[in-house]
Short mmCIF file of C-alpha atoms in Angstrom, two decimals:
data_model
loop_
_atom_site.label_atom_id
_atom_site.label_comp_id
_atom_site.label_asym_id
_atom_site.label_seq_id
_atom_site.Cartn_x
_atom_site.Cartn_y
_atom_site.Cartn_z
CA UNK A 44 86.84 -0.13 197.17
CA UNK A 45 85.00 1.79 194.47
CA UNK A 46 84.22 -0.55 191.48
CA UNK A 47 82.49 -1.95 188.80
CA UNK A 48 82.26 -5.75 188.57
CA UNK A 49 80.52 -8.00 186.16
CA UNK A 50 80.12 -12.10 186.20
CA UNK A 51 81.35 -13.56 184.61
CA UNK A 52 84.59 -12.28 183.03
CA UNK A 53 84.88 -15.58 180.42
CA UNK A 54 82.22 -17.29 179.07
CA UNK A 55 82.19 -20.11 176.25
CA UNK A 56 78.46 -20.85 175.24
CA UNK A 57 76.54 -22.09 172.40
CA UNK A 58 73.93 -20.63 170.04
CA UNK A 59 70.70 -20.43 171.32
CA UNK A 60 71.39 -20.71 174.77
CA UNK A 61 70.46 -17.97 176.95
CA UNK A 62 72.68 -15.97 179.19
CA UNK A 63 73.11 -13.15 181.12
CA UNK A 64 76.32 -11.19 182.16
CA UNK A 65 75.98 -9.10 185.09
CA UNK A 66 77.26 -5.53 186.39
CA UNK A 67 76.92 -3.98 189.38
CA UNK A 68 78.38 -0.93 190.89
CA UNK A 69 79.15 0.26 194.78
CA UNK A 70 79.33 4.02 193.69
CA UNK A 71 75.66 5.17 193.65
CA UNK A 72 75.98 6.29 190.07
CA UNK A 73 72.91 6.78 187.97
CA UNK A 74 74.28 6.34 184.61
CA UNK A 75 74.81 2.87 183.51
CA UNK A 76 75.99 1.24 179.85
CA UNK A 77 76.98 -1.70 178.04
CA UNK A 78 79.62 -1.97 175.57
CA UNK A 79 80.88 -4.05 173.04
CA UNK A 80 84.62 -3.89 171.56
CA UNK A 81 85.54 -5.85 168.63
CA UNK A 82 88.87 -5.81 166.76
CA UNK A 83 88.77 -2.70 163.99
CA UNK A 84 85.65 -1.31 164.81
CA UNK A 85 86.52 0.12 168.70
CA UNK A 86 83.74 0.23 171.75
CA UNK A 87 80.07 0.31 170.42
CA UNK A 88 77.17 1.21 172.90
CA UNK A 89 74.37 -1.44 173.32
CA UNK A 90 72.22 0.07 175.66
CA UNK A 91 72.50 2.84 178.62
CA UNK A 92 70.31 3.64 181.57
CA UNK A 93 70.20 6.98 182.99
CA UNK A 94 68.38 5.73 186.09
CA UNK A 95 66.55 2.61 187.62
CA UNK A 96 63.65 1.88 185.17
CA UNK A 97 65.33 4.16 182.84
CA UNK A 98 66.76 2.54 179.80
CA UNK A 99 67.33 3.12 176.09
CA UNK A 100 69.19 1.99 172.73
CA UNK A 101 72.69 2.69 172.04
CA UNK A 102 74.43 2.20 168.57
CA UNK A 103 74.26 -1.67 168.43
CA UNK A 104 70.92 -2.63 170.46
CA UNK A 105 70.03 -5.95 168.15
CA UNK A 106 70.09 -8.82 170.07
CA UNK A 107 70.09 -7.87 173.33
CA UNK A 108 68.21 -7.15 176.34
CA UNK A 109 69.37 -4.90 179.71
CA UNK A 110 67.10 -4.43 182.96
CA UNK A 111 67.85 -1.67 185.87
CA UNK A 112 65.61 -2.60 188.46
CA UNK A 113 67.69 -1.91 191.24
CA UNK A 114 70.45 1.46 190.79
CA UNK A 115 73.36 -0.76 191.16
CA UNK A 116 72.88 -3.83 188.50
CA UNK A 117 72.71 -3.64 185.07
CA UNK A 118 72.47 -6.90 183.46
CA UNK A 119 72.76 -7.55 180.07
CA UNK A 120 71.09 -10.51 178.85
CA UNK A 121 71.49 -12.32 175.04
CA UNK A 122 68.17 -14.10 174.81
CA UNK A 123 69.27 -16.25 171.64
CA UNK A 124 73.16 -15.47 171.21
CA UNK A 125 74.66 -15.83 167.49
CA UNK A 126 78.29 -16.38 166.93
CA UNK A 127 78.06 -12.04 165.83
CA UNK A 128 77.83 -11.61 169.59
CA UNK A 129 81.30 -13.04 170.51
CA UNK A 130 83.07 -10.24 171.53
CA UNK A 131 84.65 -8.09 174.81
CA UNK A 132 81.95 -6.98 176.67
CA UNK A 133 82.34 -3.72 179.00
CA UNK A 134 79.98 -2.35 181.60
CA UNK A 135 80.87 1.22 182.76
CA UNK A 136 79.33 3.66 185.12
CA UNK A 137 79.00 7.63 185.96
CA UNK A 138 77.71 9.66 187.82
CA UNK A 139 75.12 12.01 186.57
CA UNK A 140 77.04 15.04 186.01
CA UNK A 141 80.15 13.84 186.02
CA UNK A 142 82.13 13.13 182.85
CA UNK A 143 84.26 10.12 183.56
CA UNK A 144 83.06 6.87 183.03
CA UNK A 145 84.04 3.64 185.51
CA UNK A 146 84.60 0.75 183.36
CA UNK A 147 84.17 -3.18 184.76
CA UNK A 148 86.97 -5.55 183.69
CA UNK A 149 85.27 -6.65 180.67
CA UNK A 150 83.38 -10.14 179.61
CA UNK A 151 85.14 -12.06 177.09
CA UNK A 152 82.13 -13.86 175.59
CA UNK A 153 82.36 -16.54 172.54
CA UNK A 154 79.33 -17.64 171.40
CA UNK A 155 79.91 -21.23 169.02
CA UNK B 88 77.13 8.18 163.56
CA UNK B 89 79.05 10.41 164.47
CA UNK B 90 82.28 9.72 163.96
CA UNK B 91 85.89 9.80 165.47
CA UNK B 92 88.72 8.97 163.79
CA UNK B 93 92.56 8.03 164.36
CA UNK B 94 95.81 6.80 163.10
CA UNK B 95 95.65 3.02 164.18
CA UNK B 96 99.42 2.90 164.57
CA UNK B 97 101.31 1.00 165.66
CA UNK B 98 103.33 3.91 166.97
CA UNK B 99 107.02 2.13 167.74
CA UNK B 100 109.11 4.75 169.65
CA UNK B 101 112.43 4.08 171.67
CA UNK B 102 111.98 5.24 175.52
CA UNK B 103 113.03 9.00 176.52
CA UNK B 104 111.37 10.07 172.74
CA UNK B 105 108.27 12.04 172.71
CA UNK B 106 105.13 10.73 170.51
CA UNK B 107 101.80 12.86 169.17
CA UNK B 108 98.77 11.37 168.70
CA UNK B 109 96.36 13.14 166.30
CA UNK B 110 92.53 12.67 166.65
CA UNK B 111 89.38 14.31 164.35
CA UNK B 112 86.02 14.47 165.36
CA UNK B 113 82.99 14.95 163.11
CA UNK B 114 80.25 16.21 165.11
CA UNK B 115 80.60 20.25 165.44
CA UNK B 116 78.41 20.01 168.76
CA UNK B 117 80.45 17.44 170.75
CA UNK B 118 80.31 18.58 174.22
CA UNK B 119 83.51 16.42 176.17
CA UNK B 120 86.83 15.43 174.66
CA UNK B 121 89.20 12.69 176.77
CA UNK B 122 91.64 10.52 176.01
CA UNK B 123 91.35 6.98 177.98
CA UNK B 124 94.45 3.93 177.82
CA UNK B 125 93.82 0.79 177.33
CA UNK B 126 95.74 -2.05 177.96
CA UNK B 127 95.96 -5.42 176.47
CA UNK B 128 92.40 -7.10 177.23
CA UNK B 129 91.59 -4.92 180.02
CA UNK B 130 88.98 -2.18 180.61
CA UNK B 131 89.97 1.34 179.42
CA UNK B 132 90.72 3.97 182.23
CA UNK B 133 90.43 7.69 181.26
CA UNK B 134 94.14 9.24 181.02
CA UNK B 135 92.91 12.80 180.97
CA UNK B 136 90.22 15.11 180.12
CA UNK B 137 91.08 17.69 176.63
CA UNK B 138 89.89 21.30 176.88
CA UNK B 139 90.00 24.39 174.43
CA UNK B 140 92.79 25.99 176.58
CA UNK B 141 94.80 22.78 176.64
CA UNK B 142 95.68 20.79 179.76
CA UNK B 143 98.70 19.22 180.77
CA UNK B 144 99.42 16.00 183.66
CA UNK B 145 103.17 15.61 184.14
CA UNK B 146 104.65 14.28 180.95
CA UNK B 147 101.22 14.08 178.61
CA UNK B 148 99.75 17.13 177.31
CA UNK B 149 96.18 17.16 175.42
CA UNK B 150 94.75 19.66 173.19
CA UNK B 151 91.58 20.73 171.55
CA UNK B 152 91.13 22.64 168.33
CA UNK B 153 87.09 23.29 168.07
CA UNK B 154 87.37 25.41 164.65
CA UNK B 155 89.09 22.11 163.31
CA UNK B 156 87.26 19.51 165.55
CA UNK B 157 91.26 17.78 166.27
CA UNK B 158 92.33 16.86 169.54
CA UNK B 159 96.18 15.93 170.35
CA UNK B 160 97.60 14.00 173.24
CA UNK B 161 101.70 14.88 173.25
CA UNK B 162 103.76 12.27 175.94
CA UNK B 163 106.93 13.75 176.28
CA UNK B 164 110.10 11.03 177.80
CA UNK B 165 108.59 7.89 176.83
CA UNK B 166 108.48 5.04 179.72
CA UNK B 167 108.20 1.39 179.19
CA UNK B 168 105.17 1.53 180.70
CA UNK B 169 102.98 3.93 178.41
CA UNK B 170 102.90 0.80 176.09
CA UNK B 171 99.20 0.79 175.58
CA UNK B 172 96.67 1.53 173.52
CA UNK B 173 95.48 5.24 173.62
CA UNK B 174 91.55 6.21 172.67
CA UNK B 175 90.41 9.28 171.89
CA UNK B 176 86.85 9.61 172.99
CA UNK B 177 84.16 12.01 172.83
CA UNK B 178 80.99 12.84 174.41
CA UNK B 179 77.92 14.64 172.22
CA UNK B 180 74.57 15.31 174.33
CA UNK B 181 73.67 12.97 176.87
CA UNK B 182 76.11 10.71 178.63
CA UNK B 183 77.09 8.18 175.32
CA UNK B 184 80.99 8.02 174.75
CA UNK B 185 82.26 7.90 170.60
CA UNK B 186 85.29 5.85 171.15
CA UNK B 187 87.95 6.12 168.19
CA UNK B 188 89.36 2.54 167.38
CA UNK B 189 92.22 3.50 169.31
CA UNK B 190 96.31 4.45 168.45
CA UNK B 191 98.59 1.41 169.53
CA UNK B 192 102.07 2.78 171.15
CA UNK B 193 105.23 0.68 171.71
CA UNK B 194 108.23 1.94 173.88
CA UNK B 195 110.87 -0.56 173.39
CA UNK B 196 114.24 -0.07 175.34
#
């Protein structure tokens, strides 16, 4: 089955602490992004990758960290999370080209 | 940032009416137009692309107005299940989406 998945889909964490939330796609697609969605203010873009070892800012890049070493994963990893990071987190995939864009189930992250 | 804009809602409708969403868009050079549903909690899944001529898929129709950077999403014979909420999104160069905050509809019985 086509799909994007990311690990994990809940996560309760404290400040400080390190984490990573994963996303990784079975449909060869070259563009990859991270999203955030918080109440009032819709989906933001952290950060996008067009292609492995191809990445770059979206709207709300502070805090955060992505790697594309391999075409399928995309991690995003908080390095120091605040409480400002607890939020819906949404991976999403295309391919280049195309205009639709795959989204994972989300990661509902709250950062104490 | 570019911005894209519309009413929050709620939208409250009884099933069998037929609801318009409205949608405005401010950069002139925006390249894609969709409308994606979400539903509660859950990852948003694109409900149909929007073009100049205007597109239609069974009971929704979408439309695009360039000169006045709106675009419209009609659902004619409401069903329970088009309770969601409905985001108008658009693409400018490159492969970013602008989401609007989204238009919450409610069929009720």
């Amino acid at each position: 089955e086509a799909q994007v998945t990311q690990n994990p889909r809940y996560l309760i964490t404290v400040t400080g602490k390190k984490l990573t939330v994963t996303c990784s796609q079975n449909m060869n697609h070259e563009y990859m992004s991270w999203y955030r969605q918080d109440p009032g203010l819709g989906l933001r873009q952290i950060y996008y990758s067009m292609n492995v070892e191809v990445t770059d800012k979206g709207d709300v890049p502070e805090g955060y960290k992505v790697s594309r070493k391999e075409k399928r994963n995309f991690p995003l990893i908080l390095e120091s999370p605040s409480p400002n990071q607890t939020s819906l987190y949404f991976c999403a995939s295309t391919p280049v080209g195309e205009d639709e864009q795959f989204f994972g189930p989300g990661t509902r992250l709250t950062v104490l | 940032r570019k911005e894209v804009e519309q009413d929050p809602g709620p939208f409250n409708v009884p099933e069998g009416a037929t609801v318009a969403f409205n949608c405005t868009y401010s950069n002139s050079a925006s390249q894609s137009f969709f409308w994606y549903r979400q539903d509660c909690r859950k990852e948003p899944k694109l409900l149909m692309s929007v073009y100049s001529s205007g597109n239609e898929d069974g009971r929704f129709t979408a439309q695009l107005n360039r000169a006045s950077q709106y675009i419209s999403l009609l659902i004619r014979d409401s069903k329970l299940s088009d309770s969601a909420t409905y985001l108008c999104v658009v693409r400018d160069s490159g492969y970013a989406l602008n989401f609007g905050k989204g238009t919450s509809l409610l069929v009720t019985p």
